[in-house]
Amino acid sequence: MRTDLGPGTVLQRLAALAGEQGRKVLLEPEGLELLQEIGIPVPNHLFVPGGGSIDDARLGMLASDQVVVKVVSPEILHKSDVGGIRIVSRSTDDVNRALAEMRSELERFPVTGFLILEKVDYDRSPGCELLAGLRWTDDFGPVLTFGACGVYTEALNERLGEGGVGIASATSRDPETVPGMIARSAVTPMIDGSLRNQPRRIDPEKLDSLLQALLDFGRESMPAPIREFEINPLVLTPDGPVALDVLCLIYTSDAADDNRVVEMAG
């Protein structure tokens, strides 16, 4: 839930906690909290501590017929690689069974807890899974990127080079920076209705507003306490874009050795 504190205040608290615990990444619940403060929608979700379980009352707070169960651990960076993600029916028995199985299978890791998220339905056509991120560069400062995610990014980049992904410098104060970046991205015709026989899948003003909020966040938070921040995927639903996964790298004194993205969800 979004508060009145603002992303800067929330980020400082989360980064301080990560530093106290010796982490270079935000945990997924922290990332979701930060996204909400930025104003980017995320799935409704619940957190269950490592040894806990869920009851009917709490599970009833989620509306989808199925839920996504994800492990939360500072040492599990790629959840799908270790069986750290399950999709199950929204029933107390099925969710608690998934929690118990995952707890047993992942006992070699320090598990902070588990996230239970509403399963978001969205159009899986090309262009409906997007990437939006920030990266600090020593030459240009914070840089915003936008484009298709996953295999679509790879395919578009192979054919179009840098035209596959829109890139913009967060240091620019030109009001046309974000609209220009969107226009240059190869994925834009797939989602704005300009491609023949393709419906408009997102209100351009909503997309512009979301990316502008991310750009503003980059100006305020980079290079410290954040070095890199990436939403992948940002999916398009009938109600608007929703961030399903987020990646983050926290600035540390040895940041020169951390010039990479560390996955905290997915």
Short mmCIF file of C-alpha atoms in Angstrom, two decimals:
data_model
loop_
_atom_site.label_atom_id
_atom_site.label_comp_id
_atom_site.label_asym_id
_atom_site.label_seq_id
_atom_site.Cartn_x
_atom_site.Cartn_y
_atom_site.Cartn_z
CA MET A 1 0.00 0.00 0.00
CA ARG A 2 1.32 3.44 -0.96
CA THR A 3 2.04 5.81 1.91
CA ASP A 4 2.63 9.56 2.12
CA LEU A 5 6.32 9.08 2.90
CA GLY A 6 7.50 9.11 -0.71
CA PRO A 7 9.98 6.77 -2.43
CA GLY A 8 13.07 8.59 -1.18
CA THR A 9 12.22 8.13 2.50
CA VAL A 10 11.19 4.51 2.03
CA LEU A 11 14.30 3.76 0.01
CA GLN A 12 16.61 5.16 2.67
CA ARG A 13 14.97 2.92 5.28
CA LEU A 14 15.16 -0.18 3.09
CA ALA A 15 18.75 0.49 2.03
CA ALA A 16 19.82 1.04 5.64
CA LEU A 17 18.22 -2.25 6.67
CA ALA A 18 19.93 -4.07 3.79
CA GLY A 19 23.26 -2.57 4.84
CA GLU A 20 22.78 -3.63 8.46
CA GLN A 21 22.10 -7.18 7.28
CA GLY A 22 25.04 -7.22 4.88
CA ARG A 23 22.85 -7.44 1.78
CA LYS A 24 23.59 -5.87 -1.61
CA VAL A 25 20.03 -6.42 -2.83
CA LEU A 26 16.54 -5.59 -1.70
CA LEU A 27 14.32 -8.53 -0.89
CA GLU A 28 11.25 -8.87 -3.06
CA PRO A 29 8.74 -7.55 -0.47
CA GLU A 30 10.97 -4.49 -0.13
CA GLY A 31 11.08 -4.05 -3.88
CA LEU A 32 7.31 -4.26 -4.14
CA GLU A 33 6.95 -1.67 -1.38
CA LEU A 34 9.32 0.65 -3.21
CA LEU A 35 7.50 0.24 -6.52
CA GLN A 36 4.24 1.18 -4.84
CA GLU A 37 5.82 4.32 -3.41
CA ILE A 38 7.05 5.27 -6.88
CA GLY A 39 3.46 4.83 -8.08
CA ILE A 40 3.91 1.68 -10.13
CA PRO A 41 1.18 -0.95 -9.58
CA VAL A 42 2.15 -4.39 -8.26
CA PRO A 43 0.07 -7.53 -7.58
CA ASN A 44 -1.79 -7.68 -4.28
CA HIS A 45 0.30 -9.84 -1.99
CA LEU A 46 0.87 -11.22 1.50
CA PHE A 47 4.06 -12.09 3.35
CA VAL A 48 4.37 -15.30 5.40
CA PRO A 49 7.39 -15.61 7.75
CA GLY A 50 9.78 -18.52 7.18
CA GLY A 51 8.13 -21.00 9.51
CA GLY A 52 4.61 -19.64 9.20
CA SER A 53 1.42 -20.66 7.44
CA ILE A 54 -1.59 -18.92 5.95
CA ASP A 55 -5.19 -19.00 7.17
CA ASP A 56 -8.50 -18.52 5.36
CA ALA A 57 -8.95 -14.95 6.57
CA ARG A 58 -5.63 -13.70 5.19
CA LEU A 59 -5.78 -15.73 2.00
CA GLY A 60 -9.26 -14.34 1.38
CA MET A 61 -7.66 -10.91 0.93
CA LEU A 62 -6.41 -12.07 -2.48
CA ALA A 63 -8.98 -12.18 -5.27
CA SER A 64 -7.49 -14.40 -7.99
CA ASP A 65 -8.47 -18.07 -8.35
CA GLN A 66 -4.78 -18.99 -8.41
CA VAL A 67 -1.89 -17.48 -6.47
CA VAL A 68 1.85 -17.31 -6.99
CA VAL A 69 4.01 -18.49 -4.08
CA LYS A 70 7.60 -17.20 -4.07
CA VAL A 71 10.42 -17.86 -1.66
CA VAL A 72 12.11 -14.82 -0.10
CA SER A 73 15.82 -15.29 0.60
CA PRO A 74 18.86 -13.02 0.18
CA GLU A 75 20.76 -16.00 -1.25
CA ILE A 76 18.20 -17.12 -3.82
CA LEU A 77 18.66 -14.73 -6.70
CA HIS A 78 17.03 -16.81 -9.43
CA LYS A 79 13.98 -18.39 -7.82
CA SER A 80 12.84 -20.44 -10.79
CA ASP A 81 16.23 -22.17 -10.96
CA VAL A 82 15.80 -23.74 -7.51
CA GLY A 83 12.05 -24.38 -7.42
CA GLY A 84 11.37 -21.17 -5.55
CA ILE A 85 8.14 -20.33 -7.39
CA ARG A 86 4.83 -22.22 -7.37
CA ILE A 87 1.44 -21.45 -8.89
CA VAL A 88 -1.37 -23.09 -6.94
CA SER A 89 -5.09 -22.70 -6.40
CA ARG A 90 -6.16 -20.13 -3.84
CA SER A 91 -7.04 -22.61 -1.12
CA THR A 92 -5.53 -22.74 2.34
CA ASP A 93 -4.60 -26.41 2.02
CA ASP A 94 -2.88 -25.99 -1.36
CA VAL A 95 -0.94 -22.89 -0.34
CA ASN A 96 0.21 -24.34 2.98
CA ARG A 97 1.20 -27.55 1.22
CA ALA A 98 3.30 -25.51 -1.23
CA LEU A 99 4.90 -23.61 1.66
CA ALA A 100 5.82 -26.84 3.45
CA GLU A 101 7.25 -28.44 0.31
CA MET A 102 9.29 -25.38 -0.63
CA ARG A 103 10.54 -24.99 2.94
CA SER A 104 11.79 -28.59 2.88
CA GLU A 105 13.30 -28.40 -0.60
CA LEU A 106 15.06 -25.10 0.11
CA GLU A 107 16.29 -25.82 3.62
CA ARG A 108 19.90 -25.35 2.50
CA PHE A 109 19.16 -21.64 2.04
CA PRO A 110 18.40 -19.00 4.69
CA VAL A 111 14.71 -18.39 4.03
CA THR A 112 13.24 -15.15 5.32
CA GLY A 113 9.72 -16.12 4.34
CA PHE A 114 7.36 -16.44 1.41
CA LEU A 115 5.32 -14.09 -0.73
CA ILE A 116 1.82 -15.07 -1.81
CA LEU A 117 0.69 -12.93 -4.72
CA GLU A 118 -2.44 -12.66 -6.80
CA LYS A 119 -1.90 -14.25 -10.20
CA VAL A 120 -2.20 -11.43 -12.71
CA ASP A 121 -3.98 -12.20 -15.99
CA TYR A 122 -2.66 -10.33 -19.00
CA ASP A 123 -2.39 -10.52 -22.78
CA ARG A 124 0.73 -12.52 -23.64
CA SER A 125 0.96 -11.25 -27.20
CA PRO A 126 4.31 -9.79 -28.29
CA GLY A 127 4.77 -6.40 -26.71
CA CYS A 128 2.61 -7.03 -23.63
CA GLU A 129 5.61 -8.03 -21.50
CA LEU A 130 7.89 -5.03 -21.14
CA LEU A 131 11.15 -4.08 -19.50
CA ALA A 132 11.72 -0.74 -17.78
CA GLY A 133 14.84 -0.05 -15.80
CA LEU A 134 17.48 2.32 -14.50
CA ARG A 135 21.23 1.87 -14.54
CA TRP A 136 23.95 4.16 -13.25
CA THR A 137 26.72 4.91 -15.72
CA ASP A 138 29.86 6.86 -14.87
CA ASP A 139 29.74 8.66 -18.22
CA PHE A 140 26.06 9.63 -18.42
CA GLY A 141 24.72 9.28 -14.89
CA PRO A 142 21.36 7.48 -14.47
CA VAL A 143 20.06 5.99 -17.71
CA LEU A 144 16.47 4.84 -18.29
CA THR A 145 15.75 1.91 -20.60
CA PHE A 146 12.44 0.71 -22.03
CA GLY A 147 11.51 -2.07 -24.44
CA ALA A 148 10.19 -5.60 -24.83
CA CYS A 149 11.48 -8.12 -22.31
CA GLY A 150 12.81 -11.66 -22.51
CA VAL A 151 13.24 -13.31 -25.90
CA TYR A 152 11.50 -10.39 -27.62
CA THR A 153 14.23 -8.00 -26.47
CA GLU A 154 16.90 -10.34 -27.78
CA ALA A 155 15.15 -10.76 -31.15
CA LEU A 156 14.53 -7.04 -31.64
CA ASN A 157 18.07 -6.11 -30.62
CA GLU A 158 19.54 -8.67 -33.00
CA ARG A 159 17.61 -7.19 -35.90
CA LEU A 160 17.56 -3.53 -34.94
CA GLY A 161 20.66 -3.06 -32.80
CA GLU A 162 20.16 -0.35 -30.18
CA GLY A 163 16.81 0.51 -31.75
CA GLY A 164 15.29 -2.50 -30.03
CA VAL A 165 15.30 -0.73 -26.67
CA GLY A 166 14.57 2.94 -25.96
CA ILE A 167 17.27 4.70 -23.92
CA ALA A 168 17.18 8.10 -22.21
CA SER A 169 19.43 10.01 -19.84
CA ALA A 170 17.80 10.91 -16.54
CA THR A 171 19.91 14.07 -16.39
CA SER A 172 17.84 15.58 -19.22
CA ARG A 173 15.13 18.04 -18.17
CA ASP A 174 13.61 18.19 -21.64
CA PRO A 175 9.88 17.33 -21.34
CA GLU A 176 10.18 15.37 -24.58
CA THR A 177 12.81 12.99 -23.18
CA VAL A 178 10.41 10.22 -22.16
CA PRO A 179 7.97 10.57 -25.10
CA GLY A 180 10.95 10.55 -27.46
CA MET A 181 12.37 7.41 -25.88
CA ILE A 182 9.01 5.66 -26.15
CA ALA A 183 8.72 6.66 -29.79
CA ARG A 184 12.19 5.25 -30.57
CA SER A 185 11.53 1.87 -28.96
CA ALA A 186 10.79 -0.93 -31.42
CA VAL A 187 8.09 -2.33 -29.13
CA THR A 188 5.94 0.83 -29.18
CA PRO A 189 4.01 0.10 -32.42
CA MET A 190 2.98 -3.25 -30.90
CA ILE A 191 1.22 -1.60 -27.98
CA ASP A 192 0.09 1.89 -29.04
CA GLY A 193 -2.25 0.76 -31.82
CA SER A 194 -0.16 2.13 -34.68
CA LEU A 195 0.76 -1.33 -36.01
CA ARG A 196 -1.77 -2.59 -38.53
CA ASN A 197 -4.45 -4.88 -37.08
CA GLN A 198 -3.05 -4.50 -33.55
CA PRO A 199 -5.24 -3.00 -30.80
CA ARG A 200 -4.00 -0.27 -28.51
CA ARG A 201 -2.91 -2.10 -25.38
CA ILE A 202 -1.98 0.85 -23.18
CA ASP A 203 -2.94 4.47 -22.81
CA PRO A 204 0.15 6.40 -23.99
CA GLU A 205 -0.32 8.91 -21.18
CA LYS A 206 -0.22 6.13 -18.58
CA LEU A 207 2.99 4.74 -20.05
CA ASP A 208 4.56 8.20 -20.22
CA SER A 209 3.58 8.91 -16.60
CA LEU A 210 4.98 5.59 -15.36
CA LEU A 211 8.32 6.01 -17.11
CA GLN A 212 8.56 9.65 -16.04
CA ALA A 213 8.08 8.55 -12.41
CA LEU A 214 10.85 5.99 -12.86
CA LEU A 215 13.11 8.64 -14.42
CA ASP A 216 12.49 11.01 -11.50
CA PHE A 217 13.25 8.19 -9.07
CA GLY A 218 16.57 7.58 -10.82
CA ARG A 219 17.59 11.21 -10.49
CA GLU A 220 16.94 11.11 -6.75
CA SER A 221 18.35 7.68 -5.87
CA MET A 222 21.43 7.12 -8.03
CA PRO A 223 24.29 6.32 -7.73
CA ALA A 224 23.55 5.88 -4.02
CA PRO A 225 21.76 4.13 -2.50
CA ILE A 226 20.76 2.37 -5.75
CA ARG A 227 23.10 1.36 -8.58
CA GLU A 228 20.61 -0.55 -10.76
CA PHE A 229 16.86 -1.01 -10.79
CA GLU A 230 14.88 -3.02 -13.31
CA ILE A 231 11.25 -4.05 -13.74
CA ASN A 232 11.03 -7.24 -15.80
CA PRO A 233 8.34 -7.94 -16.73
CA LEU A 234 6.03 -4.97 -16.67
CA VAL A 235 2.85 -6.54 -18.04
CA LEU A 236 -0.11 -4.87 -19.70
CA THR A 237 -3.53 -5.67 -18.25
CA PRO A 238 -6.97 -4.23 -19.06
CA ASP A 239 -6.58 -2.04 -15.95
CA GLY A 240 -3.12 -0.80 -16.89
CA PRO A 241 0.52 -1.84 -16.42
CA VAL A 242 1.54 -4.04 -13.48
CA ALA A 243 5.11 -4.81 -12.35
CA LEU A 244 5.51 -8.54 -11.69
CA ASP A 245 9.24 -8.68 -10.95
CA VAL A 246 11.87 -6.16 -9.95
CA LEU A 247 15.66 -6.27 -9.84
CA CYS A 248 17.80 -4.07 -7.64
CA LEU A 249 21.44 -3.53 -6.71
CA ILE A 250 22.27 -1.46 -3.67
CA TYR A 251 25.34 0.79 -3.63
CA THR A 252 28.18 -0.52 -1.48
CA SER A 253 31.74 0.60 -0.87
CA ASP A 254 32.91 -2.03 -3.34
CA ALA A 255 30.37 -0.92 -5.97
CA ALA A 256 33.10 -0.96 -8.61
CA ASP A 257 32.95 -4.75 -8.35
CA ASP A 258 29.14 -4.75 -8.48
CA ASN A 259 28.60 -3.47 -12.00
CA ARG A 260 25.84 -5.94 -12.67
CA VAL A 261 22.15 -6.48 -12.05
CA VAL A 262 21.24 -8.80 -9.19
CA GLU A 263 17.86 -10.48 -9.42
CA MET A 264 15.62 -10.22 -6.42
CA ALA A 265 12.47 -11.60 -7.95
CA GLY A 266 11.67 -14.16 -10.57
#
